[in-house]
mmCIF file of C-alpha atoms in Angstrom:
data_model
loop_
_atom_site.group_PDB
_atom_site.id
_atom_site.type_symbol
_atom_site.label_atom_id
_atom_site.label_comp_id
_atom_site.label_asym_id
_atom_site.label_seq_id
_atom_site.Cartn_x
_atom_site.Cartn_y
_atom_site.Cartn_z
ATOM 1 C CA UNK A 3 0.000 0.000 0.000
ATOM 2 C CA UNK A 4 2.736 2.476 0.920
ATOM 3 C CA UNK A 5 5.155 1.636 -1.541
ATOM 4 C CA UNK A 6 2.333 2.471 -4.086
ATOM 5 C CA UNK A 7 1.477 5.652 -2.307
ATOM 6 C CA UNK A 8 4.893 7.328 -2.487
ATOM 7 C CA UNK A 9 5.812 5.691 -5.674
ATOM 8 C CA UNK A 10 5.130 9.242 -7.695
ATOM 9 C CA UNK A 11 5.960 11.282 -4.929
ATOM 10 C CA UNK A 12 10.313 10.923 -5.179
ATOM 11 C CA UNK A 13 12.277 10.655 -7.873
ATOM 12 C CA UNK A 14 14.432 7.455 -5.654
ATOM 13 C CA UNK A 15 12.273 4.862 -5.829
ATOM 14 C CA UNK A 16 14.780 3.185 -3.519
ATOM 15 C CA UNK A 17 13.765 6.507 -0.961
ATOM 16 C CA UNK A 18 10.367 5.497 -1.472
ATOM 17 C CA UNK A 19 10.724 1.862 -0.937
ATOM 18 C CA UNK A 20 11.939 2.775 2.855
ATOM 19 C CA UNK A 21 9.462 5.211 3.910
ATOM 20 C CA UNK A 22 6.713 2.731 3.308
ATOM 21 C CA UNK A 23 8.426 0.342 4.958
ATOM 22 C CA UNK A 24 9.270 2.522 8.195
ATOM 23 C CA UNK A 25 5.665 3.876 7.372
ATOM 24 C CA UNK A 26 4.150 0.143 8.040
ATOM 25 C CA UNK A 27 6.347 -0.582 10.671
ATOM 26 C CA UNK A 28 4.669 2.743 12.584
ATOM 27 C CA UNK A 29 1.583 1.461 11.748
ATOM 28 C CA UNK A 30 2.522 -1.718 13.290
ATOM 29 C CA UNK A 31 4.072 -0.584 16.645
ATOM 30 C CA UNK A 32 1.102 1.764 17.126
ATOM 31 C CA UNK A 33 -1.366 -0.783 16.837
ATOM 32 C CA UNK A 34 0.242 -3.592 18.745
ATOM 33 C CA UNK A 35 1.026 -0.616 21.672
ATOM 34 C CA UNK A 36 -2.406 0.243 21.356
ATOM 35 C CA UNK A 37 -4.010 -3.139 21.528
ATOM 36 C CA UNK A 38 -1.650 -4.025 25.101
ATOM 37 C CA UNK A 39 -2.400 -0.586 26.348
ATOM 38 C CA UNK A 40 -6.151 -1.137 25.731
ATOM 39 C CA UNK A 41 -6.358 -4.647 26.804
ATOM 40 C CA UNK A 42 -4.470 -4.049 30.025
ATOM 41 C CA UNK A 43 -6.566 -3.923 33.010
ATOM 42 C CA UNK A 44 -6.984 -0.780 35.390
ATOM 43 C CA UNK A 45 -8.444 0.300 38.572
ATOM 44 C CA UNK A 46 -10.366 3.726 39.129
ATOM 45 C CA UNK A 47 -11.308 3.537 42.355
ATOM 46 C CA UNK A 48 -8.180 4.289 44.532
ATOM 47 C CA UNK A 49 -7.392 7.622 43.143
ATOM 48 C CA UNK A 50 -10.531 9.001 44.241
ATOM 49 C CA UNK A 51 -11.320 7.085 47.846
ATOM 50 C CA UNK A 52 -8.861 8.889 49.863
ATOM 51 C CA UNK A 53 -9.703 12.414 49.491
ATOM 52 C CA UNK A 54 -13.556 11.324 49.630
ATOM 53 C CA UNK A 55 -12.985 9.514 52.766
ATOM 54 C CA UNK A 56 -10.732 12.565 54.403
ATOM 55 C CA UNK A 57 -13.392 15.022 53.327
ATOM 56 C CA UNK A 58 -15.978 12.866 55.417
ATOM 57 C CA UNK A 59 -13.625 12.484 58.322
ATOM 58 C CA UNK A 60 -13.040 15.826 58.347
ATOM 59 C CA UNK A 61 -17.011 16.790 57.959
ATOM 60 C CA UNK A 62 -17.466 14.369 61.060
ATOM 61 C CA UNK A 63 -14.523 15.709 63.360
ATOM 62 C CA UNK A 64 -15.981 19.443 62.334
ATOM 63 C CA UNK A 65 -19.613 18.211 63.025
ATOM 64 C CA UNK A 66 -18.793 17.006 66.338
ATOM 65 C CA UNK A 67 -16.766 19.688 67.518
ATOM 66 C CA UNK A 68 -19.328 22.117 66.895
ATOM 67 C CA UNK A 69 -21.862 19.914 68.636
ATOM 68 C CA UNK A 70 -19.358 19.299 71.760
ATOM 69 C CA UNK A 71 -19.026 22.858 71.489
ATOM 70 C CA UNK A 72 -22.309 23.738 71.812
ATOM 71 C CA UNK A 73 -23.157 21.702 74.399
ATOM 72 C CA UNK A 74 -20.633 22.913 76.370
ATOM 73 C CA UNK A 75 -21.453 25.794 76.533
ATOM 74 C CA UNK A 76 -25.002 25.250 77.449
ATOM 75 C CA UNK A 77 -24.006 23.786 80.321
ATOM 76 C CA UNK A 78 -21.459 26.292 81.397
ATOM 77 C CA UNK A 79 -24.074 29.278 80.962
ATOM 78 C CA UNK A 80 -26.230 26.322 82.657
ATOM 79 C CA UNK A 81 -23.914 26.480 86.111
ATOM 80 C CA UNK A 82 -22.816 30.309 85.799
ATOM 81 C CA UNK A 83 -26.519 31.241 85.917
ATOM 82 C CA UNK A 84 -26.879 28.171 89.086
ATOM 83 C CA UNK A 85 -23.719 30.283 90.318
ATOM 84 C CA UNK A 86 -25.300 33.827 90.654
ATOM 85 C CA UNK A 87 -28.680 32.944 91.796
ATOM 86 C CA UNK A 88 -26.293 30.858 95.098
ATOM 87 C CA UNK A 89 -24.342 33.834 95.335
ATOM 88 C CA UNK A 90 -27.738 36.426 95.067
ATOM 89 C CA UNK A 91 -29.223 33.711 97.685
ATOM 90 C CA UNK A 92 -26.864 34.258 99.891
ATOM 91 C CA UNK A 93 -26.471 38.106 99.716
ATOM 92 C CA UNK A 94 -30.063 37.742 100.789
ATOM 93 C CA UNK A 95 -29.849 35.978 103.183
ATOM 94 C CA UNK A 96 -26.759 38.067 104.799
ATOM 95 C CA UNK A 97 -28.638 40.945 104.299
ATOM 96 C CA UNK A 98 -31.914 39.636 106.348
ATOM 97 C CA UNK A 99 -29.640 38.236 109.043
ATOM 98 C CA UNK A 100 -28.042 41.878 109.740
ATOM 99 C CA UNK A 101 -31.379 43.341 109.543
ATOM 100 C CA UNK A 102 -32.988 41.076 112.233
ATOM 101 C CA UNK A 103 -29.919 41.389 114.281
ATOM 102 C CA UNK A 104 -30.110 45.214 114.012
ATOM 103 C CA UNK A 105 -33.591 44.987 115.159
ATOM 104 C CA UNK A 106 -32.937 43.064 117.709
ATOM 105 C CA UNK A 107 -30.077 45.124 119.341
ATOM 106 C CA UNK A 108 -32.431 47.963 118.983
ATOM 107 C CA UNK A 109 -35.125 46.185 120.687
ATOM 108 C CA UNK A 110 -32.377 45.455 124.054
ATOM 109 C CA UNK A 111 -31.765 48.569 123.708
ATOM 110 C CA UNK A 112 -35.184 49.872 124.312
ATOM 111 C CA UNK A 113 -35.803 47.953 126.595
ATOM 112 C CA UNK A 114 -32.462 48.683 128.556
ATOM 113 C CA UNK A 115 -33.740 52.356 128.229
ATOM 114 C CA UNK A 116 -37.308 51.604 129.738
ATOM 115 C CA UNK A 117 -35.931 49.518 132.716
ATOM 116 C CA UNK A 118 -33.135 52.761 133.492
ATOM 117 C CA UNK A 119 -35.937 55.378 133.068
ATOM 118 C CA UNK A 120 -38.200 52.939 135.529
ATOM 119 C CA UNK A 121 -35.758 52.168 138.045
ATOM 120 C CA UNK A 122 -34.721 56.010 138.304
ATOM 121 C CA UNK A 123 -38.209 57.067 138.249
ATOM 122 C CA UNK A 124 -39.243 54.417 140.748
ATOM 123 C CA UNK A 125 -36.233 55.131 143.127
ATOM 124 C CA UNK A 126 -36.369 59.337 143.258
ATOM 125 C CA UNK A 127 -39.811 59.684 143.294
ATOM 126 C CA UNK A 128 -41.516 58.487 146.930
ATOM 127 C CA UNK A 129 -45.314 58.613 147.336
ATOM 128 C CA UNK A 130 -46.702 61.069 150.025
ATOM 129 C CA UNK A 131 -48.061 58.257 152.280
ATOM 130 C CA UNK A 132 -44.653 56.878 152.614
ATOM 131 C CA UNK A 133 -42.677 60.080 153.356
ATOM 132 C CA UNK A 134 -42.796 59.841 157.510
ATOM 133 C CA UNK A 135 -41.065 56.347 156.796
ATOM 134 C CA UNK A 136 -38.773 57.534 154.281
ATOM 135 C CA UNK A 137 -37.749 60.403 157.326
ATOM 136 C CA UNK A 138 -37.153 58.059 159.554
ATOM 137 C CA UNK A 139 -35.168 56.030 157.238
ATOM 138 C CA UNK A 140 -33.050 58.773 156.924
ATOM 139 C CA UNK A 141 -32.694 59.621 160.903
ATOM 140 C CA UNK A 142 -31.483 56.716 161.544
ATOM 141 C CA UNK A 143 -28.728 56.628 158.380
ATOM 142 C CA UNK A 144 -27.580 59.830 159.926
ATOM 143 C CA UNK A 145 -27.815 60.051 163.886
ATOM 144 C CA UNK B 26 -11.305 2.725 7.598
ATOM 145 C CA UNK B 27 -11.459 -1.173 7.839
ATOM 146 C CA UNK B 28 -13.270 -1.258 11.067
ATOM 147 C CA UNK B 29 -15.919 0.742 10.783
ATOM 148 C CA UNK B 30 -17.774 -1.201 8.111
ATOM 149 C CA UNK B 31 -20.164 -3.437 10.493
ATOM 150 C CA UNK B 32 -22.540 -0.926 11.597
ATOM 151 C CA UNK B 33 -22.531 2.251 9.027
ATOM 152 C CA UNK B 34 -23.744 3.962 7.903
ATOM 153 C CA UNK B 35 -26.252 4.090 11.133
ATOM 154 C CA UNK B 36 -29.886 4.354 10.858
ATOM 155 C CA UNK B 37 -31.385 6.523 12.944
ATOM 156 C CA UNK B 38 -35.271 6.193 11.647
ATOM 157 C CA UNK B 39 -35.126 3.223 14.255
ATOM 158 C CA UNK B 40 -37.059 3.698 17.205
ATOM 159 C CA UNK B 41 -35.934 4.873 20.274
ATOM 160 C CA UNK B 42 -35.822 2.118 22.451
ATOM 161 C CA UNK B 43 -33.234 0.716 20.423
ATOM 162 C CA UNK B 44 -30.837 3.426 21.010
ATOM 163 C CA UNK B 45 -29.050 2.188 23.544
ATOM 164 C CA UNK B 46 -28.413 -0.682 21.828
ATOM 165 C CA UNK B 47 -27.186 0.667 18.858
ATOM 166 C CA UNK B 48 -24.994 2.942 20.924
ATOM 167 C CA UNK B 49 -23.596 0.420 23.015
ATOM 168 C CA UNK B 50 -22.764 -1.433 19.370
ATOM 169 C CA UNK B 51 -21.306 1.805 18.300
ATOM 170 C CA UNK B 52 -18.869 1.875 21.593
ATOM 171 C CA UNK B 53 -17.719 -1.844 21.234
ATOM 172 C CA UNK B 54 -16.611 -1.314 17.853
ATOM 173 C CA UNK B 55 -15.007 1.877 17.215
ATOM 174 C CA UNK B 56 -13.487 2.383 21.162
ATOM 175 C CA UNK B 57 -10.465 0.697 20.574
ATOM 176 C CA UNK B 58 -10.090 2.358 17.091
ATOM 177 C CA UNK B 59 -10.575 5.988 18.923
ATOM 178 C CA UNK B 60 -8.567 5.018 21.752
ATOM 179 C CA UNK B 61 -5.510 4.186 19.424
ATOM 180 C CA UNK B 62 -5.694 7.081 17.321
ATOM 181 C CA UNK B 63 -5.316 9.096 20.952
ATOM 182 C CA UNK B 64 -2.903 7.334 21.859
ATOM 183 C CA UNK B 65 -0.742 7.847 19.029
ATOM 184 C CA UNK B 66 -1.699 11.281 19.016
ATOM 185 C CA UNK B 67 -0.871 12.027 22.710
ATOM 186 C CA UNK B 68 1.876 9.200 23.225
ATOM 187 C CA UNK B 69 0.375 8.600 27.009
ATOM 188 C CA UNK B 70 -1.826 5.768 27.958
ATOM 189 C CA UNK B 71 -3.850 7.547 30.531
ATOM 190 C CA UNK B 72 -4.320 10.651 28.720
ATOM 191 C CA UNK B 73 -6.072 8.469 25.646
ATOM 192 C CA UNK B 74 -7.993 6.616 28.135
ATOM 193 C CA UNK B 75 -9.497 9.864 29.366
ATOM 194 C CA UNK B 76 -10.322 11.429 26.377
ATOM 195 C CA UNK B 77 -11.368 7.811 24.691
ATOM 196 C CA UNK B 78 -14.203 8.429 27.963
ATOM 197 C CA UNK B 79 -14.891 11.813 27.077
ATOM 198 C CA UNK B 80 -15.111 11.063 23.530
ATOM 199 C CA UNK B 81 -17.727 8.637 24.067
ATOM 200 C CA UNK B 82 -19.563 10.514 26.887
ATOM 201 C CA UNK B 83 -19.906 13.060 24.497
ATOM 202 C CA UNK B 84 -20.913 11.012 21.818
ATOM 203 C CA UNK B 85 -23.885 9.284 23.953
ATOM 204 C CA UNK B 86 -25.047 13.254 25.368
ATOM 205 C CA UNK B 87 -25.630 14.068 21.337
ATOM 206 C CA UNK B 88 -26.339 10.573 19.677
ATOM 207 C CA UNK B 89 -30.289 11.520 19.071
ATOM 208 C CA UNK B 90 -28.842 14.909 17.138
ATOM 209 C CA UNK B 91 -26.295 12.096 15.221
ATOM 210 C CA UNK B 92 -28.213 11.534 11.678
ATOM 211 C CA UNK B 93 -25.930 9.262 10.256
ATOM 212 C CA UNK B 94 -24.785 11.830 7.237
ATOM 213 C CA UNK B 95 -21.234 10.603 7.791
ATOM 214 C CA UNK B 96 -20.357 7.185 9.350
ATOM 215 C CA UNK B 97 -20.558 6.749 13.079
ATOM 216 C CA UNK B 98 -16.462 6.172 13.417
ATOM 217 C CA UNK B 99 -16.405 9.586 11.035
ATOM 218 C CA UNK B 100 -18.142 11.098 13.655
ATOM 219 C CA UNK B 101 -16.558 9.911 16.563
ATOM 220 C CA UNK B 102 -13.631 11.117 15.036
ATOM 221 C CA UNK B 103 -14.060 14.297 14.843
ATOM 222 C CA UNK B 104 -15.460 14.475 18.147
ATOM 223 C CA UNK B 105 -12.271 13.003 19.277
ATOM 224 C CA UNK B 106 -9.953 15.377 17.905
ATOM 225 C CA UNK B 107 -11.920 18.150 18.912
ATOM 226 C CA UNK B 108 -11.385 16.697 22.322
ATOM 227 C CA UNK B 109 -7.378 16.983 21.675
ATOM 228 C CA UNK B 110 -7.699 19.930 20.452
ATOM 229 C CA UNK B 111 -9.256 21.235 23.402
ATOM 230 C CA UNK B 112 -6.974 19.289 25.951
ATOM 231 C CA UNK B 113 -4.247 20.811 24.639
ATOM 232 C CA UNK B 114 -5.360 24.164 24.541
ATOM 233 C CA UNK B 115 -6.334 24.545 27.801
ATOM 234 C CA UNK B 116 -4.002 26.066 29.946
ATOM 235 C CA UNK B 117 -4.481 24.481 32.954
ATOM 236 C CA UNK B 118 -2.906 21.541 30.802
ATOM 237 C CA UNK B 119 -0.676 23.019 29.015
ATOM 238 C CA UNK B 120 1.928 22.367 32.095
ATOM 239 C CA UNK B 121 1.734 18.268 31.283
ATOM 240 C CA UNK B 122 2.206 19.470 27.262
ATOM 241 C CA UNK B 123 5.824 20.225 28.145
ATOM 242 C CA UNK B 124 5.927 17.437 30.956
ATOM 243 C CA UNK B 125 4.593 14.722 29.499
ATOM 244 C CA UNK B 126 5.382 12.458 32.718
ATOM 245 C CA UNK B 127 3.347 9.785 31.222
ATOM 246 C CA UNK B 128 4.302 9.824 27.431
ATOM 247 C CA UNK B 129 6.996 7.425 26.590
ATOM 248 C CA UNK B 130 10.101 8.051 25.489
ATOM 249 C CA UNK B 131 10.316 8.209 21.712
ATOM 250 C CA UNK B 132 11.964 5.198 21.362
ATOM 251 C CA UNK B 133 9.423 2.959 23.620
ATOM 252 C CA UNK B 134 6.820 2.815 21.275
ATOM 253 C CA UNK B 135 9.341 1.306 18.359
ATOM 254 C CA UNK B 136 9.537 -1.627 21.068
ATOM 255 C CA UNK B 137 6.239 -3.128 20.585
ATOM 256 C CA UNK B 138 7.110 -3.324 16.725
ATOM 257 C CA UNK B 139 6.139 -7.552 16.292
ATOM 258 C CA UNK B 140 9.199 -8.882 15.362
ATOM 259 C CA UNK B 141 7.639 -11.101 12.034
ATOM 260 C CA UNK B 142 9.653 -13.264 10.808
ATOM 261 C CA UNK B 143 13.002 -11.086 10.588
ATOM 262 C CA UNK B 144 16.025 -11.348 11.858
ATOM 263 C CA UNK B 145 17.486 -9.788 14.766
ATOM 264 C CA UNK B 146 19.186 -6.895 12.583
ATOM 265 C CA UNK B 147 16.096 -6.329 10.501
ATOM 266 C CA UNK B 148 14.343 -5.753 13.577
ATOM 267 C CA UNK B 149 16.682 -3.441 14.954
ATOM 268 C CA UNK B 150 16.669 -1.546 12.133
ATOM 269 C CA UNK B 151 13.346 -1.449 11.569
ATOM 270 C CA UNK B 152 12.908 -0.367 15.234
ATOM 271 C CA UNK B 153 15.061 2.037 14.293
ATOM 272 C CA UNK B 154 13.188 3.375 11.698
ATOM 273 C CA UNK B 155 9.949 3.681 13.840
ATOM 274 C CA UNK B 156 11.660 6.192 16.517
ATOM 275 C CA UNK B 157 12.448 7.934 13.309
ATOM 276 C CA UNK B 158 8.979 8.239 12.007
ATOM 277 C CA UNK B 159 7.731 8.238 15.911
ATOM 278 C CA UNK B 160 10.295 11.715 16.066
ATOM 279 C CA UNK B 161 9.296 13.004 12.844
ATOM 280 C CA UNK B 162 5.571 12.914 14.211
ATOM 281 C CA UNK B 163 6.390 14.668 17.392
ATOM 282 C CA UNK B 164 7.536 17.499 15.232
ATOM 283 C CA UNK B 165 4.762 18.142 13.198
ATOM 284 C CA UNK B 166 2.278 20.752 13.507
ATOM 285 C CA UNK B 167 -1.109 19.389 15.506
ATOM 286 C CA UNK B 168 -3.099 19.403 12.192
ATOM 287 C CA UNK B 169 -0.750 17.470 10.387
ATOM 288 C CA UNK B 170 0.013 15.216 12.895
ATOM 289 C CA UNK B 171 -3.506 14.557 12.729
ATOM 290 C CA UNK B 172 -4.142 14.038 9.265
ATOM 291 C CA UNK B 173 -1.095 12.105 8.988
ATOM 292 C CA UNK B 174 -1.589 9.557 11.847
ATOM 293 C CA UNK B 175 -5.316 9.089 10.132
ATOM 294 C CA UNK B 176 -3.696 8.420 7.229
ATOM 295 C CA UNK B 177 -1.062 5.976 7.431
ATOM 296 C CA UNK B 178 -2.032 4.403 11.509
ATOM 297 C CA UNK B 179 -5.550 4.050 11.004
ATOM 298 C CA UNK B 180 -5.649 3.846 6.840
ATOM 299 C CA UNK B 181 -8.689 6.501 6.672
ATOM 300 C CA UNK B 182 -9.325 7.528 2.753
ATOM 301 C CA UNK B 183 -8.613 11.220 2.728
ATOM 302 C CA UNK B 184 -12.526 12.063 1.959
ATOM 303 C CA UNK B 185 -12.957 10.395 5.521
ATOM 304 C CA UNK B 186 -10.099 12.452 6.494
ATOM 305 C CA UNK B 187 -11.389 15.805 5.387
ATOM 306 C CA UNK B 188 -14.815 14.696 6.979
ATOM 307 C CA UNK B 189 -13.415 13.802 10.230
ATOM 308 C CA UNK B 190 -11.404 16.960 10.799
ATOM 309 C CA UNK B 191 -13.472 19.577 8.301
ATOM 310 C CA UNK B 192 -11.197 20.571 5.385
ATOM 311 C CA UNK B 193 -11.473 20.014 1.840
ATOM 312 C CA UNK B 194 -9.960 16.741 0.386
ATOM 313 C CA UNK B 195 -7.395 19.140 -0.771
ATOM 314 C CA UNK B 196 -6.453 21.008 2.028
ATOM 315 C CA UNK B 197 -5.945 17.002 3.653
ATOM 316 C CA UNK B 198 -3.775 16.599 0.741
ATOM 317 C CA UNK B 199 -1.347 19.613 1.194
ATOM 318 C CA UNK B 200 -0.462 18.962 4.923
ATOM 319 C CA UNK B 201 -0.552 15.302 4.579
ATOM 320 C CA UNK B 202 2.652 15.979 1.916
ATOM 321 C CA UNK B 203 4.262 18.517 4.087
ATOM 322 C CA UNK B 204 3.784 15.624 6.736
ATOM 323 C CA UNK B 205 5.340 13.140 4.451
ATOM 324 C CA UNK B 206 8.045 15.372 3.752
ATOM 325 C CA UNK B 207 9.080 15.907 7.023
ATOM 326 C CA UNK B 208 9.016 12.166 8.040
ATOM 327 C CA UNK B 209 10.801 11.441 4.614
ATOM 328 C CA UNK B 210 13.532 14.229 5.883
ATOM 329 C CA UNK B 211 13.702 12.771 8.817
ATOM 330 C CA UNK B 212 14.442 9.134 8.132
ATOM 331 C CA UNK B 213 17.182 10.608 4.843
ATOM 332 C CA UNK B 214 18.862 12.739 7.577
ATOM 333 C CA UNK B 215 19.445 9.964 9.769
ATOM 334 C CA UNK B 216 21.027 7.193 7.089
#
């Protein structure tokens, strides 16, 4: 076929000759290169599965961080808000305690008053039907 | 074209529910046929295998607009090397175009020459002689490589030719001579 194709093409027929040779012996090598290539067996798969199977890890991990996350610090705000109301409890509590204890100095106190202002009143002032005695009293302290 | 014979030219007045079938046909005979022309073309395995997919995933997205005005491996042609086409001018790609980690060595494709019935200095030079021709490719210009490697790998008649990559029968036949030329150069240079 080649030899016939080139045979007007060169003035060496000789020329010729060898191109259509080298010309089939292309065709040759392509096609039995091509036919191994194309019969040899090959695997898709692994080039892909890694980066698929990072990507999910890496979707998980993220996924449960955030979820971790967020339940952490539910529960935090949870016991800071259980925090304050002990703490406001308390403050109360302190706060009532002083007040009853002020009232009940103040209280003593009043009463401390109106047992002085009785006792004074009681011992300086004698009734009239008792003054003779109260004379005599003092006689005798003072003979 | 000696392989595309079986099923062309395609009728597409069948109905529909045949259309897988006859797609399915289509992909069983003319894959290999696509998948070598790629692979001369690109000189790296995985790069044909890829656009062998593309050419046929392609091919299936348009095969109710296919009307069977050309022959089904004519088609798939063309789709084919507007696939190359378009691989190799993308720049994202254009990195593995100087690369080529994948593409043999020049050389390594003269190694799966069948040995015939020669002796061991015929097939050395013939080997030979195929990196020459396999060099002499390499160098020529993407549209001649094309043409060329449709003419003399997979025998196409040059009206098949013009069809497949949209020329005139004329314009095939002034860059598949330049191509010959070059090749011819190459393999005078070298004896």
């Amino acid at each position: 076929m080649f030899r016939d194709k080139f045979a007007g093409d060169s003035q060496n027929p000789e020329q010729d000759a060898e191109l259509g040779e080298a010309l089939r012996d292309f065709r040759l090598s392509v096609h039995a290169w091509s036919d191994a290539a194309f019969s040899h067996p090959r695997t898709v798969v692994a080039a892909v599965a890694p980066t698929h199977v990072w990507r999910l890890a890496a979707g998980w991990a993220l996924g449960c961080f955030l979820v971790a996350g967020g339940v952490s610090a539910g529960f935090w705000q949870h016991h800071q808000r259980q925090v304050e109301i002990r703490l406001a409890a308390v403050r109360v509590a302190e706060q009532q305690r002083l007040v009853a204890l002020r009232q009940a100095q103040q209280a003593r106190q009043e009463d401390e008053d109106l047992l002085a202002k009785v006792d004074s009143d009681v011992s300086r002032e004698i009734p009239a039907a008792m003054e003779p005695l109260a004379q005599l009293m003092v006689e005798d302290t003072n003979p | 074209m000696a392989a595309c014979t079986a099923l062309e030219p395609m009728t597409m007045a069948r109905p529909e529910e045949n259309a897988a079938e006859q797609f399915s046909a289509v992909v069983a005979t003319h894959r290999p046929q696509i998948f070598r022309f790629l692979l001369a073309s690109t000189r790296d395995v995985d790069l044909a295998e890829t656009l062998t997919q593309d050419c046929f995933l392609k091919a299936h997205r348009n095969w109710r607009s296919f009307r069977g005005e050309s022959s089904a491996m004519t088609w798939l042609m063309r789709i084919a090397i507007n696939l190359q086409k378009d691989h190799w001018r993308n720049r994202r790609l254009q990195f593995w175009r100087h690369t080529q980690n994948n593409a043999v060595a020049l050389d390594e494709a003269s190694n799966w020459l069948p040995s015939g019935e020669r002796s061991v200095e015929q097939q050395l030079l013939a080997r030979e002689r195929v990196a020459q021709v396999s060099k002499a490719v390499e160098r020529l210009s993407e549209r001649q490589r094309t043409i060329f490697l449709l003419r003399y790998v997979e025998e196409d008649e040059l009206s098949e030719i013009a069809r497949a990559t949209g020329l005139s029968v004329g314009t095939v036949k002034a860059h598949l001579s330049r191509a010959v030329a070059k090749v011819r150069a190459e393999l005078g240079g070298k004896r």
